[in-house]
CSV table of C-alpha atoms in Angstrom, one decimal:
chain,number,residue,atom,x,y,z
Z,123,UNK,CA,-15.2,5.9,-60.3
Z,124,UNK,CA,-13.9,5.5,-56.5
Z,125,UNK,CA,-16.2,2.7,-55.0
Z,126,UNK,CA,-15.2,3.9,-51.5
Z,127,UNK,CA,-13.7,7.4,-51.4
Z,128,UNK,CA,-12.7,9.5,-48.0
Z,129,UNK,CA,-11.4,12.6,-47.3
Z,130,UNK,CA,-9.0,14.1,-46.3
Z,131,UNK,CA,-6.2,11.5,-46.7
Z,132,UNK,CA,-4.0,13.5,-44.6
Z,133,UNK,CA,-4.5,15.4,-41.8
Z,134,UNK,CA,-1.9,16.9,-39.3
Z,135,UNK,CA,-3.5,18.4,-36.3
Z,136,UNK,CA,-2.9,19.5,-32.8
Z,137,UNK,CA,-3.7,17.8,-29.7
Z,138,UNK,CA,-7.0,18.9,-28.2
Z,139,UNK,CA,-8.7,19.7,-31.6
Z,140,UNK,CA,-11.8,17.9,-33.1
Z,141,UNK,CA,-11.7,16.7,-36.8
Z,142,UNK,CA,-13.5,14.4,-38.8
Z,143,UNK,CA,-13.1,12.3,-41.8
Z,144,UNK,CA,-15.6,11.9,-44.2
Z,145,UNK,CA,-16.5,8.7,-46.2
Z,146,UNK,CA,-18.7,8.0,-48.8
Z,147,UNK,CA,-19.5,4.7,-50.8
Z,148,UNK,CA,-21.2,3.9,-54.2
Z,149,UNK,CA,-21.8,0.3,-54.2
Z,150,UNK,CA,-25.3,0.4,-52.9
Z,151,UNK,CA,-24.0,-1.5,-49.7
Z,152,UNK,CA,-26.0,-1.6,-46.8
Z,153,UNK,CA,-23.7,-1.1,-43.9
Z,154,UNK,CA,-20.3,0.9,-43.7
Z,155,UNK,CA,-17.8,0.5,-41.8
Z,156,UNK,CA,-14.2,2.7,-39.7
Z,157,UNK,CA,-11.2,0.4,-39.0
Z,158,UNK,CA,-8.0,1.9,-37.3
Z,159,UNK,CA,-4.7,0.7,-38.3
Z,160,UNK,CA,-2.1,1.9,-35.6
Z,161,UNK,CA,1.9,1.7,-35.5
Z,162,UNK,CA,1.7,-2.0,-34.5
Z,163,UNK,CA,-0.4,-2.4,-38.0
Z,164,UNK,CA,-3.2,-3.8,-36.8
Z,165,UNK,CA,-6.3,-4.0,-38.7
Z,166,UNK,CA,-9.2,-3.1,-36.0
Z,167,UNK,CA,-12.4,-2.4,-36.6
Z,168,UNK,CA,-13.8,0.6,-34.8
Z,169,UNK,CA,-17.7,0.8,-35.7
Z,170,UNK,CA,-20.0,-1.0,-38.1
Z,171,UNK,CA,-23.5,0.8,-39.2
Z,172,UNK,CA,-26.1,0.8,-41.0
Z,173,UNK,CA,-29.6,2.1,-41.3
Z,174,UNK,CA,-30.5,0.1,-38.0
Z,175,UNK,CA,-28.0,-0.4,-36.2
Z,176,UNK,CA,-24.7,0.7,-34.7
Z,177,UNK,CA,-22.5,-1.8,-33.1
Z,178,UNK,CA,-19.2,-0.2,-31.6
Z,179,UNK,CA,-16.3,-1.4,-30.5
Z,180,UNK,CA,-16.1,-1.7,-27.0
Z,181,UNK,CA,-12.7,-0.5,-27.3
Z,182,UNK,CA,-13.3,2.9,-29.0
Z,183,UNK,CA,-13.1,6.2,-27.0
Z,184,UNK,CA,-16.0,7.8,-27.3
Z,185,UNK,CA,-14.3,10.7,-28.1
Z,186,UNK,CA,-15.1,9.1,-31.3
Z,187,UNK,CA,-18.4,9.0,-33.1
Z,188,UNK,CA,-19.9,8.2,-36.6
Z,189,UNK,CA,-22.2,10.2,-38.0
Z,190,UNK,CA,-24.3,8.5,-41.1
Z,191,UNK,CA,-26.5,11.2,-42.7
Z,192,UNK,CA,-27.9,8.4,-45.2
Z,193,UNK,CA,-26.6,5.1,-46.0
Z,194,UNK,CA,-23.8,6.3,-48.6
Z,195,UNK,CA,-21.9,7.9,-46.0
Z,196,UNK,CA,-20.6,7.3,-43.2
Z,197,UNK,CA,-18.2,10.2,-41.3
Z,198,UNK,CA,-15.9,10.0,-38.3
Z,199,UNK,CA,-16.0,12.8,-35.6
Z,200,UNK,CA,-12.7,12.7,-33.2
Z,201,UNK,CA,-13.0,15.2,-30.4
Z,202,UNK,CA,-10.4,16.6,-28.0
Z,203,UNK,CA,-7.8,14.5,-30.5
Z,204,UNK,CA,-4.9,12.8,-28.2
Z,205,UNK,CA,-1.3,11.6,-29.4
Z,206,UNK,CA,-2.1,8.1,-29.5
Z,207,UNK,CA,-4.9,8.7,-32.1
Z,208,UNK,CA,-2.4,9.4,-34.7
Z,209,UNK,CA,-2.8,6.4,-37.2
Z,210,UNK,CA,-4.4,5.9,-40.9
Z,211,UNK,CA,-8.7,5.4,-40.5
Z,212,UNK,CA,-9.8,3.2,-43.2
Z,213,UNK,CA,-13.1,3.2,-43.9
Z,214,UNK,CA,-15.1,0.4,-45.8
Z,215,UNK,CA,-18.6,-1.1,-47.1
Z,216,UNK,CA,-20.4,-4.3,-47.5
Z,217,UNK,CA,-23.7,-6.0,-47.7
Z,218,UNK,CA,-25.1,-6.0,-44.7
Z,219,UNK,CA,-25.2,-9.9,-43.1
Z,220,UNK,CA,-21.8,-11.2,-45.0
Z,221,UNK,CA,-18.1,-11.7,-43.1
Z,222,UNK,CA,-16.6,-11.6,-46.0
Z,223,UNK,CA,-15.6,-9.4,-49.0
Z,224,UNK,CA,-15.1,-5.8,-47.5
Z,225,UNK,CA,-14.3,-2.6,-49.7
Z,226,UNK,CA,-12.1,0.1,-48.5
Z,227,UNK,CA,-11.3,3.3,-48.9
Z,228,UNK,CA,-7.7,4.4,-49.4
Z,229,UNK,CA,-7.4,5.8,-46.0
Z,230,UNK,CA,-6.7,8.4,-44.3
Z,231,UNK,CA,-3.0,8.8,-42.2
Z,232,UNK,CA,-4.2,11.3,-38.7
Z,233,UNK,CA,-1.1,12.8,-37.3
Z,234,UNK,CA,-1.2,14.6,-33.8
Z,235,UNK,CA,1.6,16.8,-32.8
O,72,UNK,CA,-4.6,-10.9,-27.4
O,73,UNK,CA,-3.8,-12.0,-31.1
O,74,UNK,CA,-6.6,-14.2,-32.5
O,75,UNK,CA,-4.9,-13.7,-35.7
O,76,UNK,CA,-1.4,-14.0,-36.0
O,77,UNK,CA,1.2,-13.7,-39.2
O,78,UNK,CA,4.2,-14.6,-37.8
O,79,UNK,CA,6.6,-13.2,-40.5
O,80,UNK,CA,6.5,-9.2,-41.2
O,81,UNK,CA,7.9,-10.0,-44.9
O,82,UNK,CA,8.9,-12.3,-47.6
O,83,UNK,CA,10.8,-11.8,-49.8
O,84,UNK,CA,10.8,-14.6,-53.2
O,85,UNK,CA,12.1,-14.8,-57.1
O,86,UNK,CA,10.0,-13.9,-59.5
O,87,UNK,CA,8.2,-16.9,-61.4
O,88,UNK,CA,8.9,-19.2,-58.3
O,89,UNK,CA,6.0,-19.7,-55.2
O,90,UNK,CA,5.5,-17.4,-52.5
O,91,UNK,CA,3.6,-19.3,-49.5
O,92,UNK,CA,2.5,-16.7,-46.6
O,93,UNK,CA,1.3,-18.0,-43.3
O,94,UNK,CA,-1.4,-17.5,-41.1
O,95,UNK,CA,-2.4,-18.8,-37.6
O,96,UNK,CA,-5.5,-18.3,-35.6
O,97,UNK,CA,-6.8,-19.0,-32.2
O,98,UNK,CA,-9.8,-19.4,-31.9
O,99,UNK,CA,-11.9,-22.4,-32.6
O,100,UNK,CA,-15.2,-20.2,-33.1
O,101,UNK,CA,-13.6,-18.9,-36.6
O,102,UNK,CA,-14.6,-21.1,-39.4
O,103,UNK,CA,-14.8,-18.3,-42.6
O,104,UNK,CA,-10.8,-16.9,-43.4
O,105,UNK,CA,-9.8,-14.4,-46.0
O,106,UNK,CA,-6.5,-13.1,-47.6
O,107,UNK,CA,-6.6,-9.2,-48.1
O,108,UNK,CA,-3.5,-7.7,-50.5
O,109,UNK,CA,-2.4,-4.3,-49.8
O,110,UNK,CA,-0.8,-1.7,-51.8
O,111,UNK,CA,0.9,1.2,-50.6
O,112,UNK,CA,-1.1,4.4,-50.2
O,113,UNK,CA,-4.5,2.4,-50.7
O,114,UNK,CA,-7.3,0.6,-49.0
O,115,UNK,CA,-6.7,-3.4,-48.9
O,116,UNK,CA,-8.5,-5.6,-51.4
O,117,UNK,CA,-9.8,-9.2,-51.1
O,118,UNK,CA,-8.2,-11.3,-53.0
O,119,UNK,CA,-9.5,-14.8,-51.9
O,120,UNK,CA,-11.6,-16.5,-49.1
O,121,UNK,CA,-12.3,-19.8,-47.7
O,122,UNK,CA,-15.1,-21.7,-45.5
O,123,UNK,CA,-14.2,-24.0,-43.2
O,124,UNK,CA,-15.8,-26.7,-44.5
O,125,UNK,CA,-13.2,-26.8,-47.3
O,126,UNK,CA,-9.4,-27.4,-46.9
O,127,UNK,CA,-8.4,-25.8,-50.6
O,128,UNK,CA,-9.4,-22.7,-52.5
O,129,UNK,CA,-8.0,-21.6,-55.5
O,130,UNK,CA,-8.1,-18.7,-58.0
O,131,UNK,CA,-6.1,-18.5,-60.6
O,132,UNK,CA,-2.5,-17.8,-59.1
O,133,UNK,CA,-3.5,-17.9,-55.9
O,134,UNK,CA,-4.3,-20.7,-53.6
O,135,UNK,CA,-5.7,-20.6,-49.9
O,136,UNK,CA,-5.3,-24.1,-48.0
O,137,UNK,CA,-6.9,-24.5,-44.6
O,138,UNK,CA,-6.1,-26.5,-41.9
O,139,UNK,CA,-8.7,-26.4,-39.2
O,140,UNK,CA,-7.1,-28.8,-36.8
O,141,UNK,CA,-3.4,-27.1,-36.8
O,142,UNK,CA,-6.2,-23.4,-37.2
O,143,UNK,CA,-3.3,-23.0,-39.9
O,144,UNK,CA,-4.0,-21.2,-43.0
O,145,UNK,CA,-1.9,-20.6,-46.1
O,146,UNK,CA,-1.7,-18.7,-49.4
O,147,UNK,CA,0.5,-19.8,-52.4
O,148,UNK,CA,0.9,-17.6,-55.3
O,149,UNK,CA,2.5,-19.6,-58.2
O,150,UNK,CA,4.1,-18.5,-60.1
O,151,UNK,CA,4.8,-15.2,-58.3
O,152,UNK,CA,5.0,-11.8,-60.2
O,153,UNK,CA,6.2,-8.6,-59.1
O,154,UNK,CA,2.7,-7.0,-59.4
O,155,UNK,CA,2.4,-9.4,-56.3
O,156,UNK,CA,4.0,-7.2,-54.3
O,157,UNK,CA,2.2,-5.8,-51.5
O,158,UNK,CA,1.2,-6.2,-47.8
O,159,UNK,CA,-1.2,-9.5,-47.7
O,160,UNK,CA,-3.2,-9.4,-45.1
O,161,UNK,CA,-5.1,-13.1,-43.6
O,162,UNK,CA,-8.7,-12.1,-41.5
O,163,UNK,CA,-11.1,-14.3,-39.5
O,164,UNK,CA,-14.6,-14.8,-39.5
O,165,UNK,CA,-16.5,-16.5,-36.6
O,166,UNK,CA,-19.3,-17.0,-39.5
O,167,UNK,CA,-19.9,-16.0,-42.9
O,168,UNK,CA,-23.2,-14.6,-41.9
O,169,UNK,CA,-24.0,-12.0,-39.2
O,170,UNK,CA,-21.6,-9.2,-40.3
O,171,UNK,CA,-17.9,-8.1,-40.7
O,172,UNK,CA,-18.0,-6.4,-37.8
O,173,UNK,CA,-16.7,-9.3,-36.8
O,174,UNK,CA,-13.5,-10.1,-38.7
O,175,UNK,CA,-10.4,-10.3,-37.2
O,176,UNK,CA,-7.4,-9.3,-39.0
O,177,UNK,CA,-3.4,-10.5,-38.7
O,178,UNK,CA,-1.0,-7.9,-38.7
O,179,UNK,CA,0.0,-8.6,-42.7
O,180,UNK,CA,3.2,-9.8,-44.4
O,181,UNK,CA,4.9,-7.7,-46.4
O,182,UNK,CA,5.9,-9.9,-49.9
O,183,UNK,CA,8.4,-8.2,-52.5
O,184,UNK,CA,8.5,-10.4,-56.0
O,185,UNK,CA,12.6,-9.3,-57.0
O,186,UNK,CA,12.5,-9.6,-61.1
């Protein structure tokens, strides 16, 4: 059983397009989580959610946006998709509160021609 | 602006003997660190953590020293298999409460274990 599953875990798109990825977790966590990992392989975390609250980067286009229909998922809506977006979108889970132990998702590699 | 730095992209070490990799951090708020291993193709896992209020944590193989007034941070893996393999990844906390949406991750090492 996949704690923290996402899909699709590759997607090839044109520039200008809106896609999503969709994640869903089964540890009964609290608050979910997208981080970006770009060419330079940098871990960043994009949003952080749960039932409450939504704290965002400050960073983050908002050509992006999570959607949470209940607390086991967590999606990731990317509209009018630019070059630069093209990196792997890990997302993760944890109890809401702790710094610590995050679980992720296998990822998902966005490339935009 | 790096608050988490991993100065070397990859090690590479004999199996059986100790793989030390090296972390660095900026800023004084951070006093919870973590160690993250990553295989190829999959999500990174935590492997082992450390408050500030320790210098030494250790699990098994694996080893995390911390040394708050260098903000230097280390993990040893003794002795080292090639299972080890992977991209280990070191991550910063400001606190161990009030959410990951704070953590700061390095840019991970790469180790490869040679049999």
């Amino acid at each position: 059983d996949t704690a923290v599953s996402q899909t699709p875990k590759y997607l090839v798109t044109q520039m200008g397009n809106d896609k999503s990825i969709k994640c869903e977790q089964n540890l009964g966590h609290d608050t979910m989580y997208w981080y970006k990992q770009d060419s330079k392989k940098f871990l960043k975390i994009m949003f952080s959610y749960n039932n409450k609250e939504l704290i965002i980067n400050e960073t983050v286009p908002n050509r992006f946006s999570p959607k949470s229909p209940d607390k086991a998922h967590l999606n990731l809506h990317i509209n009018s998709l630019e070059l630069g977006d093209s990196a792997v979108y890990f997302c993760a889970s944890s109890h809401r509160g702790w710094a610590g132990e995050l679980f992720f998702g296998e990822g998902s590699r966005l490339t935009v021609l | 602006d790096q608050q988490v730095k991993q100065n070397s992209p990859s090690l590479s070490v004999q199996e059986g003997r100790i793989s030390i990799l090296n972390c660095d951090y900026t800023n004084s708020m951070f006093d919870y660190f973590l160690w993250y291993k990553k295989y190829p193709a999959e999500g990174p896992t935590f492997l082992i953590s450390i408050s500030s209020i320790k210098d030494k944590n250790e699990d098994g193989r694996f080893t995390v020293f911390l040394n708050k007034s260098a903000k230097h941070l280390s993990l040893h893996i003794v002795p080292s298999q090639p299972g080890d393999s992977a991209v280990y990844f070191c991550a910063a906390s400001p606190s161990t409460q009030g959410g990951s949406e704070k953590l700061v991750f390095g840019k991970g090492t790469k180790l490869t274990v040679n049999p």
